Amino acid sequence: MSRLRWPLRVYILAVLGTALAALPASAAFRGNLRPTDTVLLALLMVMAAVAQLWPVHLSVKMKITVDDTATFAAALLLGPFYAMVAAGATTLIALHFRGVRQSWYNRGFNVATSALSTGAAATAFLLVAGSGAQVAREPWAIGIAAIAKYLVHSALVDLVVALQVRRNPIGGWWTLHRRLMPYEAALLVLGALAAIAAQAQPWTLVLFGVPMAIVLLTVRDSANVREQTKSAILELADLIDLRDPYTHGHS
């Protein structure tokens, strides 16, 4: 960590410290897990871990995972403490089994951002809907929780990138996130639907593996088509250069 610039070092430590403080703080307000809640927690952790093991590459430098469906469902169903535990633990497990070679602070930052964004969603839902609310009857609380999750996660990640490359985190924000928002919205909607169904019957979560797989394949196919289109355009430009010497080197 000594190789990092001091503003970046301070920021990463601050995020880690916030996550470490938020977890015991939320534990003070946690409820007792019912047997059905224990089943939900286990199923959601498995879903989130599996989703993180296979990230989808949107471009050469951009990839996403589809674990937000499971972690958002956890935020709506389990409250801040257990949702943060689920999000943080599954991120750590996925990093281990993916064999990703990262420094301790990089792993810690990834775990912290996942836990904090999920905790923010759970807290927002709890404040708006109240304890023991029926998820299906709280559309406004669901929407606010989804916005909180996306904004907290994107803000934490964007700021660390901005500090690393020394750029304005606000500049180009929309250009970057407008590509991700449709995918993230789809994942969060699926998470809300999963929470609504699972609140009545936890085992229905197993069925949501199918739409998660569909979203994963759709995103992957869309990225592949985009890359193929880009390659085709470049090949066409090369052909034009060969046939027209005037345009050579200008396309």
Coordinates of C-alpha atoms in Angstrom, one line a residue:
M1 CA 0.0 0.0 0.0
S2 CA 3.0 2.3 0.5
R3 CA 3.3 2.5 -3.3
L4 CA -0.1 4.3 -3.5
R5 CA -0.3 8.1 -3.5
W6 CA -1.3 9.4 -0.1
P7 CA -4.8 10.7 -1.2
L8 CA -5.7 7.3 -2.6
R9 CA -4.3 5.6 0.5
V10 CA -6.3 7.7 2.8
Y11 CA -9.5 7.2 0.7
I12 CA -9.2 3.4 0.7
L13 CA -8.5 3.3 4.4
A14 CA -11.5 5.6 5.0
V15 CA -13.8 3.3 3.0
L16 CA -12.5 0.2 4.8
G17 CA -13.0 2.0 8.1
T18 CA -16.5 3.0 7.2
A19 CA -17.4 -0.6 6.3
L20 CA -15.9 -1.9 9.5
A21 CA -17.8 0.6 11.6
A22 CA -21.1 0.2 9.7
L23 CA -21.3 -3.6 10.2
P24 CA -21.3 -3.6 14.0
A25 CA -23.5 -0.5 14.0
S26 CA -26.1 -2.3 11.9
A27 CA -25.7 -5.4 14.1
A28 CA -27.1 -3.4 17.0
F29 CA -30.5 -3.1 15.2
R30 CA -30.6 -6.6 13.6
G31 CA -33.6 -8.8 14.2
N32 CA -33.5 -12.5 15.0
L33 CA -33.3 -14.8 11.9
R34 CA -36.3 -17.0 11.5
P35 CA -35.7 -20.5 9.9
T36 CA -37.1 -19.1 6.6
D37 CA -34.7 -16.1 6.8
T38 CA -31.8 -18.5 7.3
V39 CA -32.8 -20.4 4.1
L40 CA -33.1 -17.0 2.3
L41 CA -29.7 -15.9 3.5
A42 CA -28.0 -19.2 2.3
L43 CA -29.7 -19.2 -1.1
L44 CA -29.0 -15.5 -1.8
M45 CA -25.3 -16.0 -0.8
V46 CA -25.0 -18.9 -3.2
M47 CA -26.7 -17.0 -6.0
A48 CA -24.5 -13.9 -5.4
A49 CA -21.3 -15.9 -5.2
V50 CA -22.0 -17.9 -8.4
A51 CA -22.9 -14.7 -10.3
Q52 CA -19.6 -13.1 -9.3
L53 CA -17.6 -16.1 -10.5
W54 CA -18.6 -15.3 -14.2
P55 CA -18.3 -11.6 -14.9
V56 CA -19.6 -10.3 -18.2
H57 CA -17.2 -8.2 -20.4
L58 CA -19.0 -5.3 -21.9
S59 CA -15.8 -4.1 -23.6
V60 CA -12.1 -4.6 -23.4
K61 CA -11.9 -2.4 -20.2
M62 CA -15.4 -2.8 -18.8
K63 CA -17.1 -5.7 -17.2
I64 CA -20.0 -6.3 -14.8
T65 CA -21.3 -9.1 -12.6
V66 CA -24.9 -10.0 -12.1
D67 CA -24.8 -10.5 -8.4
D68 CA -26.8 -7.3 -7.8
T69 CA -30.0 -9.3 -8.3
A70 CA -29.2 -11.5 -5.2
T71 CA -27.7 -8.7 -3.1
F72 CA -30.5 -6.3 -3.7
A73 CA -33.0 -9.0 -2.8
A74 CA -31.0 -9.5 0.4
A75 CA -31.2 -5.8 1.1
L76 CA -35.0 -5.8 0.8
L77 CA -35.6 -9.0 2.8
L78 CA -32.9 -9.3 5.5
G79 CA -32.2 -5.8 6.8
P80 CA -28.9 -3.9 6.7
F81 CA -26.7 -6.2 8.9
Y82 CA -27.4 -9.6 7.2
A83 CA -27.5 -7.9 3.7
M84 CA -24.0 -6.5 4.3
V85 CA -22.7 -9.8 5.6
A86 CA -24.1 -11.6 2.5
A87 CA -22.7 -9.0 0.0
G88 CA -19.3 -8.8 1.7
A89 CA -18.8 -12.5 2.3
T90 CA -19.9 -13.5 -1.3
T91 CA -17.5 -10.9 -2.8
L92 CA -14.6 -12.3 -0.7
I93 CA -15.5 -15.9 -1.6
A94 CA -15.8 -15.1 -5.3
L95 CA -12.4 -13.3 -5.4
H96 CA -10.9 -16.4 -3.7
F97 CA -12.3 -19.0 -6.1
R98 CA -11.7 -16.9 -9.2
G99 CA -8.0 -17.0 -8.3
V100 CA -7.8 -13.2 -8.7
R101 CA -4.3 -12.0 -7.5
Q102 CA -5.0 -8.8 -5.6
S103 CA -3.4 -7.0 -2.8
W104 CA -5.2 -7.1 0.6
Y105 CA -6.4 -3.5 0.3
N106 CA -7.8 -4.1 -3.2
R107 CA -9.7 -7.1 -1.9
G108 CA -10.8 -5.2 1.1
F109 CA -12.0 -2.2 -1.0
N110 CA -14.1 -4.5 -3.2
V111 CA -15.6 -6.2 -0.2
A112 CA -16.3 -2.8 1.5
T113 CA -17.9 -1.2 -1.5
S114 CA -20.2 -4.2 -2.0
A115 CA -21.2 -4.3 1.7
L116 CA -21.7 -0.5 1.9
S117 CA -23.8 -0.2 -1.2
T118 CA -26.0 -3.1 -0.2
G119 CA -26.2 -1.8 3.3
A120 CA -27.3 1.6 2.0
A121 CA -30.0 0.0 0.0
A122 CA -31.2 -2.0 3.0
T123 CA -31.2 1.1 5.2
A124 CA -33.1 3.2 2.7
F125 CA -35.7 0.5 2.4
L126 CA -36.0 0.1 6.1
L127 CA -36.3 3.9 6.7
V128 CA -39.0 4.3 4.1
A129 CA -41.0 1.1 4.5
G130 CA -40.4 0.3 8.1
S131 CA -39.6 -3.0 9.8
G132 CA -41.4 -6.1 8.7
A133 CA -42.9 -4.5 5.6
Q134 CA -44.3 -6.5 2.7
V135 CA -42.0 -5.8 -0.2
A136 CA -44.7 -6.0 -2.7
R137 CA -46.6 -3.1 -1.1
E138 CA -43.6 -0.7 -1.0
P139 CA -42.8 0.3 -4.6
W140 CA -41.4 3.7 -3.6
A141 CA -39.2 2.2 -1.0
I142 CA -37.9 -0.3 -3.6
G143 CA -37.1 2.5 -6.0
I144 CA -35.3 4.6 -3.4
A145 CA -33.3 1.5 -2.2
A146 CA -32.3 0.7 -5.8
I147 CA -31.1 4.3 -6.4
A148 CA -29.2 4.3 -3.1
K149 CA -27.4 1.0 -4.0
Y150 CA -26.4 2.2 -7.5
L151 CA -25.3 5.7 -6.4
V152 CA -23.3 4.5 -3.4
H153 CA -21.5 1.8 -5.3
S154 CA -20.8 4.0 -8.4
A155 CA -19.6 6.9 -6.2
L156 CA -17.2 4.8 -4.2
V157 CA -15.7 3.1 -7.3
D158 CA -15.6 6.3 -9.5
L159 CA -13.8 8.2 -6.8
V160 CA -11.1 5.6 -6.3
V161 CA -10.5 5.6 -10.1
A162 CA -10.4 9.4 -10.2
L163 CA -7.8 9.5 -7.5
Q164 CA -5.7 6.9 -9.2
V165 CA -5.7 8.5 -12.6
R166 CA -6.0 12.1 -11.3
R167 CA -9.1 13.1 -13.1
N168 CA -12.4 14.7 -12.2
P169 CA -14.8 12.0 -11.0
I170 CA -17.8 14.0 -12.3
G171 CA -16.5 14.7 -15.8
G172 CA -17.7 12.0 -18.2
W173 CA -19.9 10.4 -15.5
W174 CA -23.0 10.2 -17.7
T175 CA -21.0 8.9 -20.7
L176 CA -19.7 6.0 -18.7
H177 CA -22.8 5.1 -16.7
R178 CA -25.4 5.4 -19.4
R179 CA -24.1 2.2 -20.9
L180 CA -24.4 0.4 -17.6
M181 CA -27.7 1.7 -16.3
P182 CA -30.0 -0.5 -18.5
Y183 CA -28.2 -3.6 -17.3
E184 CA -28.1 -2.5 -13.7
A185 CA -31.8 -1.6 -13.8
A186 CA -32.7 -5.0 -15.2
L187 CA -30.7 -6.7 -12.4
L188 CA -32.3 -4.6 -9.7
V189 CA -35.8 -5.2 -11.0
L190 CA -35.1 -8.9 -11.0
G191 CA -33.8 -8.6 -7.4
A192 CA -37.1 -6.8 -6.4
L193 CA -39.2 -9.5 -8.0
A194 CA -37.1 -12.2 -6.4
A195 CA -37.6 -10.5 -3.0
I196 CA -41.4 -10.3 -3.5
A197 CA -41.6 -13.9 -4.5
A198 CA -39.2 -15.2 -1.8
Q199 CA -41.0 -13.4 1.0
A200 CA -44.0 -15.7 0.4
Q201 CA -41.9 -18.8 -0.4
P202 CA -38.1 -18.8 -0.1
W203 CA -37.6 -21.8 -2.4
T204 CA -38.9 -19.7 -5.3
L205 CA -35.5 -18.1 -5.4
V206 CA -34.2 -21.1 -7.1
L207 CA -36.4 -20.2 -10.1
F208 CA -34.7 -16.9 -10.4
G209 CA -31.6 -18.6 -11.6
V210 CA -33.3 -18.9 -15.0
P211 CA -33.9 -15.1 -15.6
M212 CA -30.5 -14.3 -14.1
A213 CA -28.9 -16.7 -16.7
I214 CA -31.0 -15.1 -19.4
V215 CA -29.8 -11.6 -18.4
L216 CA -26.2 -12.9 -18.3
L217 CA -26.4 -14.4 -21.8
T218 CA -28.2 -11.3 -23.2
V219 CA -25.6 -9.0 -21.9
R220 CA -22.8 -11.2 -23.1
D221 CA -24.3 -11.6 -26.6
S222 CA -24.9 -7.8 -26.8
A223 CA -21.2 -7.2 -25.9
N224 CA -20.1 -9.7 -28.5
V225 CA -22.3 -8.2 -31.2
R226 CA -20.9 -4.7 -30.4
E227 CA -17.3 -6.0 -30.7
Q228 CA -18.1 -7.8 -33.9
T229 CA -19.7 -4.7 -35.3
K230 CA -16.7 -2.6 -34.4
S231 CA -14.3 -5.1 -36.0
A232 CA -16.4 -5.1 -39.2
I233 CA -16.4 -1.3 -39.4
L234 CA -12.6 -1.3 -39.0
E235 CA -12.2 -4.0 -41.7
L236 CA -14.5 -2.0 -44.0
A237 CA -12.4 1.1 -43.4
D238 CA -9.2 -0.9 -44.3
L239 CA -10.9 -2.1 -47.6
I240 CA -11.8 1.5 -48.5
D241 CA -8.2 2.6 -47.9
L242 CA -6.9 -0.1 -50.2
R243 CA -9.3 0.9 -53.0
D244 CA -8.9 4.6 -52.6
P245 CA -5.3 5.9 -52.0
Y246 CA -6.6 9.3 -51.1
T247 CA -8.3 8.1 -47.9
H248 CA -5.4 5.9 -46.8
G249 CA -4.5 6.7 -43.3
H250 CA -7.5 9.0 -42.8
S251 CA -10.2 6.5 -41.8

